[in-house]
Tab-separated table of C-alpha atoms in Angstrom:
chain	number	residue	atom	x	y	z
A	804	UNK	CA	50.575	-11.051	-71.641
A	805	UNK	CA	49.348	-9.096	-73.930
A	806	UNK	CA	46.785	-10.546	-76.525
A	807	UNK	CA	46.333	-9.602	-79.856
A	808	UNK	CA	42.589	-9.132	-80.705
A	809	UNK	CA	41.316	-7.634	-77.753
A	810	UNK	CA	41.319	-4.219	-79.433
A	811	UNK	CA	37.619	-2.779	-78.355
A	812	UNK	CA	34.886	-0.324	-79.774
A	813	UNK	CA	34.537	2.362	-77.450
A	814	UNK	CA	31.808	4.637	-79.291
A	815	UNK	CA	28.625	5.357	-78.028
A	816	UNK	CA	26.855	3.855	-80.784
A	817	UNK	CA	26.815	0.205	-81.294
A	818	UNK	CA	27.333	-1.774	-84.530
A	819	UNK	CA	24.755	-4.567	-84.550
A	820	UNK	CA	23.817	-6.809	-87.392
A	821	UNK	CA	20.786	-8.448	-86.197
A	822	UNK	CA	18.213	-8.394	-83.511
A	823	UNK	CA	16.128	-11.519	-83.918
A	824	UNK	CA	12.977	-12.290	-82.552
A	825	UNK	CA	11.269	-14.729	-80.580
A	826	UNK	CA	14.602	-16.878	-80.087
A	827	UNK	CA	14.005	-20.137	-78.360
A	828	UNK	CA	17.527	-21.056	-78.293
A	829	UNK	CA	19.625	-18.697	-76.394
A	830	UNK	CA	18.613	-18.799	-72.967
A	831	UNK	CA	15.338	-19.582	-71.187
A	832	UNK	CA	11.940	-18.695	-72.569
A	833	UNK	CA	11.167	-16.622	-75.580
A	834	UNK	CA	14.120	-14.100	-76.254
A	835	UNK	CA	15.454	-11.371	-78.625
A	836	UNK	CA	18.651	-11.638	-79.513
A	837	UNK	CA	21.248	-8.875	-80.663
A	838	UNK	CA	23.807	-9.675	-82.540
A	839	UNK	CA	26.602	-7.347	-82.011
A	840	UNK	CA	29.214	-7.010	-84.934
A	841	UNK	CA	33.021	-7.879	-84.451
A	842	UNK	CA	34.658	-10.651	-83.239
A	843	UNK	CA	38.307	-11.588	-81.653
A	844	UNK	CA	37.883	-15.245	-83.249
A	845	UNK	CA	37.730	-16.644	-86.480
A	846	UNK	CA	36.336	-20.159	-86.033
A	847	UNK	CA	36.697	-22.439	-89.087
A	848	UNK	CA	33.140	-23.519	-88.301
A	849	UNK	CA	31.559	-20.237	-87.497
A	850	UNK	CA	27.714	-20.002	-88.208
A	851	UNK	CA	27.410	-16.282	-88.320
A	852	UNK	CA	30.892	-14.923	-90.497
A	853	UNK	CA	28.889	-11.778	-91.238
A	854	UNK	CA	29.631	-11.203	-87.663
A	855	UNK	CA	33.379	-11.208	-87.443
A	856	UNK	CA	34.403	-8.433	-89.138
A	857	UNK	CA	34.297	-4.853	-87.140
A	858	UNK	CA	32.685	-3.222	-90.109
A	859	UNK	CA	30.181	-2.955	-92.010
A	860	UNK	CA	30.199	-5.048	-94.641
A	861	UNK	CA	27.907	-5.411	-97.875
A	862	UNK	CA	27.046	-8.797	-99.473
A	863	UNK	CA	25.496	-9.947	-102.433
A	864	UNK	CA	22.667	-12.622	-102.939
A	865	UNK	CA	23.240	-14.070	-106.710
A	866	UNK	CA	20.165	-16.043	-106.911
A	867	UNK	CA	17.929	-12.816	-106.398
A	868	UNK	CA	20.090	-10.872	-108.775
A	869	UNK	CA	18.020	-9.516	-111.752
A	870	UNK	CA	20.943	-8.555	-113.831
A	871	UNK	CA	18.857	-5.348	-114.461
A	872	UNK	CA	21.678	-2.946	-113.568
A	873	UNK	CA	20.215	-0.898	-110.940
A	874	UNK	CA	23.045	-1.233	-108.546
A	875	UNK	CA	25.546	-0.433	-111.182
A	876	UNK	CA	23.881	3.025	-112.322
A	877	UNK	CA	23.148	4.051	-108.511
A	878	UNK	CA	26.604	3.649	-107.520
A	879	UNK	CA	28.490	7.297	-107.341
A	880	UNK	CA	32.043	5.889	-106.596
A	881	UNK	CA	31.769	3.405	-109.917
A	882	UNK	CA	32.730	0.212	-108.069
A	883	UNK	CA	30.652	-2.300	-109.518
A	884	UNK	CA	31.015	-4.158	-112.672
A	885	UNK	CA	30.060	-7.305	-114.298
A	886	UNK	CA	32.589	-10.029	-113.821
A	887	UNK	CA	31.046	-12.586	-116.041
A	888	UNK	CA	27.648	-13.417	-114.572
A	889	UNK	CA	28.627	-11.558	-111.392
A	890	UNK	CA	27.776	-7.976	-110.295
A	891	UNK	CA	31.165	-7.718	-108.353
A	892	UNK	CA	32.368	-4.693	-106.009
A	893	UNK	CA	35.543	-3.501	-105.715
A	894	UNK	CA	35.819	-3.017	-101.964
A	895	UNK	CA	38.794	-0.241	-102.601
A	896	UNK	CA	36.428	2.014	-104.082
A	897	UNK	CA	33.069	1.126	-102.048
A	898	UNK	CA	31.845	3.845	-99.684
A	899	UNK	CA	29.324	1.814	-98.080
A	900	UNK	CA	27.134	4.317	-98.904
A	901	UNK	CA	24.098	2.159	-99.265
A	902	UNK	CA	22.682	3.297	-102.671
A	903	UNK	CA	22.813	0.040	-104.494
A	904	UNK	CA	20.984	-1.643	-101.467
A	905	UNK	CA	18.360	0.792	-101.662
A	906	UNK	CA	18.358	0.417	-106.069
A	907	UNK	CA	18.160	-3.313	-105.909
A	908	UNK	CA	14.396	-4.089	-106.429
A	909	UNK	CA	15.117	-8.047	-105.804
A	910	UNK	CA	16.912	-6.756	-102.500
A	911	UNK	CA	19.860	-9.076	-103.826
A	912	UNK	CA	22.046	-6.672	-102.058
A	913	UNK	CA	22.475	-5.823	-98.059
A	914	UNK	CA	24.521	-4.083	-95.984
A	915	UNK	CA	25.726	-5.810	-92.627
A	916	UNK	CA	26.185	-3.932	-89.948
A	917	UNK	CA	24.252	-0.856	-88.272
A	918	UNK	CA	25.306	1.552	-86.024
A	919	UNK	CA	22.475	2.023	-83.301
A	920	UNK	CA	21.731	3.838	-80.188
A	921	UNK	CA	20.988	2.545	-76.802
A	922	UNK	CA	17.588	3.691	-77.478
A	923	UNK	CA	17.077	2.100	-80.591
A	924	UNK	CA	17.870	-1.440	-79.427
A	925	UNK	CA	15.749	-0.989	-76.417
A	926	UNK	CA	12.763	-0.011	-78.827
A	927	UNK	CA	13.026	-3.326	-80.525
A	928	UNK	CA	13.824	-5.267	-77.379
A	929	UNK	CA	10.601	-3.954	-75.607
A	930	UNK	CA	8.287	-4.854	-78.691
A	931	UNK	CA	8.316	-8.382	-76.978
A	932	UNK	CA	7.954	-7.630	-73.277
A	933	UNK	CA	4.694	-9.782	-73.034
A	934	UNK	CA	6.422	-12.589	-74.339
A	935	UNK	CA	8.911	-12.299	-72.081
A	936	UNK	CA	6.480	-12.189	-69.026
A	937	UNK	CA	4.642	-15.305	-70.039
A	938	UNK	CA	7.306	-17.591	-70.990
A	939	UNK	CA	9.998	-16.586	-68.536
A	940	UNK	CA	12.120	-15.074	-71.491
A	941	UNK	CA	14.051	-12.318	-71.957
A	942	UNK	CA	17.452	-10.590	-73.860
A	943	UNK	CA	20.395	-12.889	-75.046
A	944	UNK	CA	23.424	-10.610	-76.536
A	945	UNK	CA	25.527	-12.576	-78.446
A	946	UNK	CA	27.431	-12.217	-82.027
A	947	UNK	CA	30.114	-12.161	-82.939
A	948	UNK	CA	31.657	-11.081	-79.518
A	949	UNK	CA	29.696	-8.595	-77.373
A	950	UNK	CA	32.570	-7.812	-75.161
A	951	UNK	CA	34.110	-6.193	-78.075
A	952	UNK	CA	31.741	-3.197	-77.771
A	953	UNK	CA	32.315	-3.298	-73.953
A	954	UNK	CA	30.619	0.338	-73.063
A	955	UNK	CA	27.532	-0.266	-75.113
A	956	UNK	CA	27.148	-3.796	-74.087
A	957	UNK	CA	27.038	-2.222	-70.269
A	958	UNK	CA	24.709	0.316	-71.355
A	959	UNK	CA	22.489	-1.928	-72.592
A	960	UNK	CA	22.698	-4.393	-69.859
A	961	UNK	CA	21.921	-1.842	-67.397
A	962	UNK	CA	19.004	-0.563	-69.604
A	963	UNK	CA	17.571	-4.197	-69.307
A	964	UNK	CA	17.703	-4.284	-65.787
A	965	UNK	CA	15.873	-0.880	-65.160
A	966	UNK	CA	13.185	-2.276	-67.202
A	967	UNK	CA	13.482	-5.805	-64.638
A	968	UNK	CA	14.481	-8.119	-67.808
A	969	UNK	CA	16.083	-11.421	-67.752
A	970	UNK	CA	19.458	-11.031	-69.296
A	971	UNK	CA	21.661	-13.474	-71.161
A	972	UNK	CA	25.191	-13.027	-72.369
A	973	UNK	CA	26.707	-15.314	-75.265
A	974	UNK	CA	30.493	-14.924	-75.216
A	975	UNK	CA	33.789	-16.647	-76.195
A	976	UNK	CA	35.165	-15.580	-73.227
A	977	UNK	CA	38.180	-13.777	-75.138
A	978	UNK	CA	37.719	-10.342	-73.470
A	979	UNK	CA	39.567	-8.597	-70.655
A	980	UNK	CA	38.773	-9.651	-67.303
A	981	UNK	CA	37.927	-5.898	-66.457
A	982	UNK	CA	35.222	-6.111	-69.251
A	983	UNK	CA	33.478	-9.222	-67.812
A	984	UNK	CA	33.671	-8.203	-63.957
A	985	UNK	CA	31.910	-4.934	-65.147
A	986	UNK	CA	29.293	-6.405	-67.092
A	987	UNK	CA	28.635	-9.200	-64.711
A	988	UNK	CA	26.147	-7.650	-62.311
A	989	UNK	CA	23.831	-7.248	-64.694
A	990	UNK	CA	24.020	-10.787	-66.310
A	991	UNK	CA	21.684	-13.737	-64.889
A	992	UNK	CA	23.343	-16.490	-67.125
A	993	UNK	CA	26.308	-16.391	-69.433
A	994	UNK	CA	26.413	-18.494	-72.340
A	995	UNK	CA	30.067	-19.261	-71.973
A	996	UNK	CA	31.479	-20.932	-75.521
A	997	UNK	CA	33.914	-23.211	-75.142
A	998	UNK	CA	35.283	-24.398	-78.815
A	999	UNK	CA	38.304	-26.505	-78.003
A	1000	UNK	CA	40.501	-27.707	-75.011
A	1001	UNK	CA	43.894	-28.474	-76.896
A	1002	UNK	CA	45.474	-25.145	-76.846
A	1003	UNK	CA	47.439	-25.676	-80.365
A	1004	UNK	CA	44.167	-26.842	-82.126
A	1005	UNK	CA	42.488	-23.979	-80.348
A	1006	UNK	CA	45.129	-21.484	-82.064
A	1007	UNK	CA	44.853	-23.732	-85.505
A	1008	UNK	CA	41.136	-23.282	-85.895
A	1009	UNK	CA	40.206	-19.677	-83.591
A	1010	UNK	CA	42.932	-17.943	-84.348
A	1011	UNK	CA	43.760	-17.410	-80.386
A	1012	UNK	CA	44.821	-19.175	-77.673
A	1013	UNK	CA	42.089	-20.775	-75.284
A	1014	UNK	CA	44.318	-19.735	-71.863
A	1015	UNK	CA	42.409	-16.157	-71.707
A	1016	UNK	CA	39.010	-17.803	-72.316
A	1017	UNK	CA	39.363	-20.955	-69.738
A	1018	UNK	CA	41.063	-18.771	-66.823
A	1019	UNK	CA	38.390	-16.027	-67.417
A	1020	UNK	CA	35.656	-18.734	-67.032
A	1021	UNK	CA	37.178	-20.314	-63.942
A	1022	UNK	CA	36.727	-16.665	-62.049
A	1023	UNK	CA	32.991	-16.373	-63.519
A	1024	UNK	CA	32.844	-19.921	-61.971
A	1025	UNK	CA	34.660	-19.147	-58.476
A	1026	UNK	CA	32.487	-15.571	-58.513
A	1027	UNK	CA	29.153	-17.424	-58.486
A	1028	UNK	CA	27.863	-16.233	-61.712
A	1029	UNK	CA	25.526	-18.979	-63.374
A	1030	UNK	CA	26.995	-20.454	-66.282
A	1031	UNK	CA	26.309	-22.846	-69.292
A	1032	UNK	CA	28.760	-24.053	-71.485
A	1033	UNK	CA	28.341	-24.540	-75.090
A	1034	UNK	CA	30.492	-26.673	-76.929
A	1035	UNK	CA	30.397	-27.305	-80.689
A	1036	UNK	CA	31.006	-30.718	-81.464
A	1037	UNK	CA	33.067	-31.063	-85.104
A	1038	UNK	CA	33.966	-34.211	-85.943
A	1039	UNK	CA	37.724	-34.203	-86.440
A	1040	UNK	CA	38.138	-31.189	-84.556
A	1041	UNK	CA	37.226	-31.817	-80.963
A	1042	UNK	CA	34.993	-34.687	-80.868
A	1043	UNK	CA	38.057	-37.422	-79.710
A	1044	UNK	CA	37.677	-39.216	-76.333
A	1045	UNK	CA	41.033	-37.574	-75.090
A	1046	UNK	CA	39.580	-33.978	-76.446
A	1047	UNK	CA	36.467	-34.439	-74.352
A	1048	UNK	CA	37.831	-36.423	-71.551
A	1049	UNK	CA	39.579	-33.000	-70.858
A	1050	UNK	CA	36.427	-31.105	-71.424
A	1051	UNK	CA	34.722	-33.555	-68.508
A	1052	UNK	CA	37.612	-33.259	-66.256
A	1053	UNK	CA	37.770	-29.114	-66.963
A	1054	UNK	CA	34.366	-28.585	-66.271
A	1055	UNK	CA	33.723	-31.078	-63.108
A	1056	UNK	CA	36.291	-28.965	-61.575
A	1057	UNK	CA	34.494	-25.732	-61.607
A	1058	UNK	CA	32.576	-24.443	-58.675
A	1059	UNK	CA	28.650	-25.297	-59.347
A	1060	UNK	CA	29.511	-27.858	-62.600
A	1061	UNK	CA	27.804	-25.894	-65.053
A	1062	UNK	CA	25.857	-27.980	-67.757
A	1063	UNK	CA	27.130	-28.358	-71.022
A	1064	UNK	CA	25.002	-27.760	-74.291
A	1065	UNK	CA	26.185	-29.967	-77.126
A	1066	UNK	CA	26.180	-27.985	-80.218
A	1067	UNK	CA	26.135	-30.629	-83.661
A	1068	UNK	CA	28.265	-29.395	-86.081
A	1069	UNK	CA	26.159	-27.899	-89.302
A	1070	UNK	CA	26.821	-26.345	-92.829
A	1071	UNK	CA	23.565	-24.366	-92.649
A	1072	UNK	CA	25.820	-21.001	-93.070
A	1073	UNK	CA	27.479	-22.094	-95.963
A	1074	UNK	CA	25.396	-19.184	-98.109
A	1075	UNK	CA	26.826	-16.628	-95.876
A	1076	UNK	CA	30.526	-17.719	-96.905
A	1077	UNK	CA	29.637	-17.503	-100.583
A	1078	UNK	CA	27.622	-14.185	-99.932
A	1079	UNK	CA	30.589	-12.760	-98.281
A	1080	UNK	CA	33.208	-14.129	-100.683
A	1081	UNK	CA	35.176	-16.121	-97.644
A	1082	UNK	CA	36.485	-19.426	-97.794
A	1083	UNK	CA	34.980	-22.004	-95.788
A	1084	UNK	CA	37.891	-24.107	-94.511
A	1085	UNK	CA	35.575	-27.361	-93.273
A	1086	UNK	CA	33.668	-28.437	-96.648
A	1087	UNK	CA	34.245	-32.160	-96.254
A	1088	UNK	CA	33.459	-32.176	-92.671
A	1089	UNK	CA	29.717	-33.749	-91.960
A	1090	UNK	CA	27.557	-33.407	-89.200
A	1091	UNK	CA	27.850	-35.829	-86.311
A	1092	UNK	CA	25.798	-38.713	-86.280
A	1093	UNK	CA	23.183	-39.428	-83.421
A	1094	UNK	CA	25.576	-42.402	-82.600
A	1095	UNK	CA	28.164	-40.042	-81.943
A	1096	UNK	CA	26.388	-37.414	-80.095
A	1097	UNK	CA	25.316	-39.901	-77.743
A	1098	UNK	CA	28.835	-41.349	-77.339
A	1099	UNK	CA	30.162	-37.455	-76.292
A	1100	UNK	CA	27.288	-36.755	-74.270
A	1101	UNK	CA	28.088	-40.294	-72.292
A	1102	UNK	CA	31.971	-39.645	-71.884
A	1103	UNK	CA	31.024	-36.152	-70.465
A	1104	UNK	CA	28.654	-37.359	-68.235
A	1105	UNK	CA	31.279	-39.926	-66.964
A	1106	UNK	CA	32.244	-36.643	-64.785
A	1107	UNK	CA	28.653	-35.985	-63.146
A	1108	UNK	CA	28.161	-33.496	-65.926
A	1109	UNK	CA	24.619	-32.314	-66.836
A	1110	UNK	CA	24.837	-32.710	-70.739
A	1111	UNK	CA	21.835	-31.377	-73.106
A	1112	UNK	CA	22.596	-32.046	-76.880
A	1113	UNK	CA	21.309	-29.787	-79.838
A	1114	UNK	CA	21.656	-26.745	-77.662
A	1115	UNK	CA	18.698	-26.971	-75.470
A	1116	UNK	CA	20.022	-23.569	-73.897
A	1117	UNK	CA	16.247	-22.752	-73.085
A	1118	UNK	CA	16.378	-25.221	-70.214
A	1119	UNK	CA	18.672	-23.164	-68.156
A	1120	UNK	CA	16.422	-22.074	-65.237
A	1121	UNK	CA	15.151	-18.671	-64.775
A	1122	UNK	CA	17.450	-17.738	-61.781
A	1123	UNK	CA	19.436	-14.199	-60.723
A	1124	UNK	CA	22.413	-15.067	-59.495
A	1125	UNK	CA	24.105	-11.747	-58.786
A	1126	UNK	CA	22.769	-8.941	-57.063
């Protein structure tokens, strides 16, 4: 079967939208998390919507704007104009040159995404080598979806292993098996996202089927890879007893019965959608209550699974599984 959205980026440069230091929720210990731009899914609740597009984007923070017109006068394309109180950018004219970003005294404008070499990313990673050693931490590759840039990801993983760094890959699993097979010798733990078990609901809320995702997950488990399943718990989407029992049955059937991290739904990314001028599709959904989280965890534990609430992936023991 051919899947749409699997087209990968093959440049020697990687498209990165953030490198976050001192992360404690993306694997064991203190970590540096590298965020790859581009994702084959379009989850309604995505907390990194700036990571979905496979291209550099421009966003604007209205609350920082001084209405000084510096951006208008700096744009060689004439792409910026006032629309009411908004300094709007005509995307058909914008060349993403970054002149307006440099000209803005309040940093209200920002380019999301930067092309980087392996050496540049590694230079950022290596700033925190002492913290990795002291805490048992390392590097996590996240996104977006890192496997959309498989060649660049592989080179980074190999560079990390040359430095004997612990590596984690946060992935949605919607990728060609060949891409996963190539990187798995260099990944110490896969932080594997499982969004929704019902395939029709998965297609509705993410834009793709979950069949490839679940098949890849099983193959990794059968290959002896260390895994932690990350499940965003979203009221009205994937929190029904039926959905949770389907998840529990599937996870318990995997070799090694990987632990599950329940990630409570939140709306902290709403401002990002506003800056990107993208509609947020779950405006009326509220975070699950502590009782709902405990109930969901209880259902999953009936299957003998280890369940952690609030995404405490830092509890994943540091252990190298693959040679």
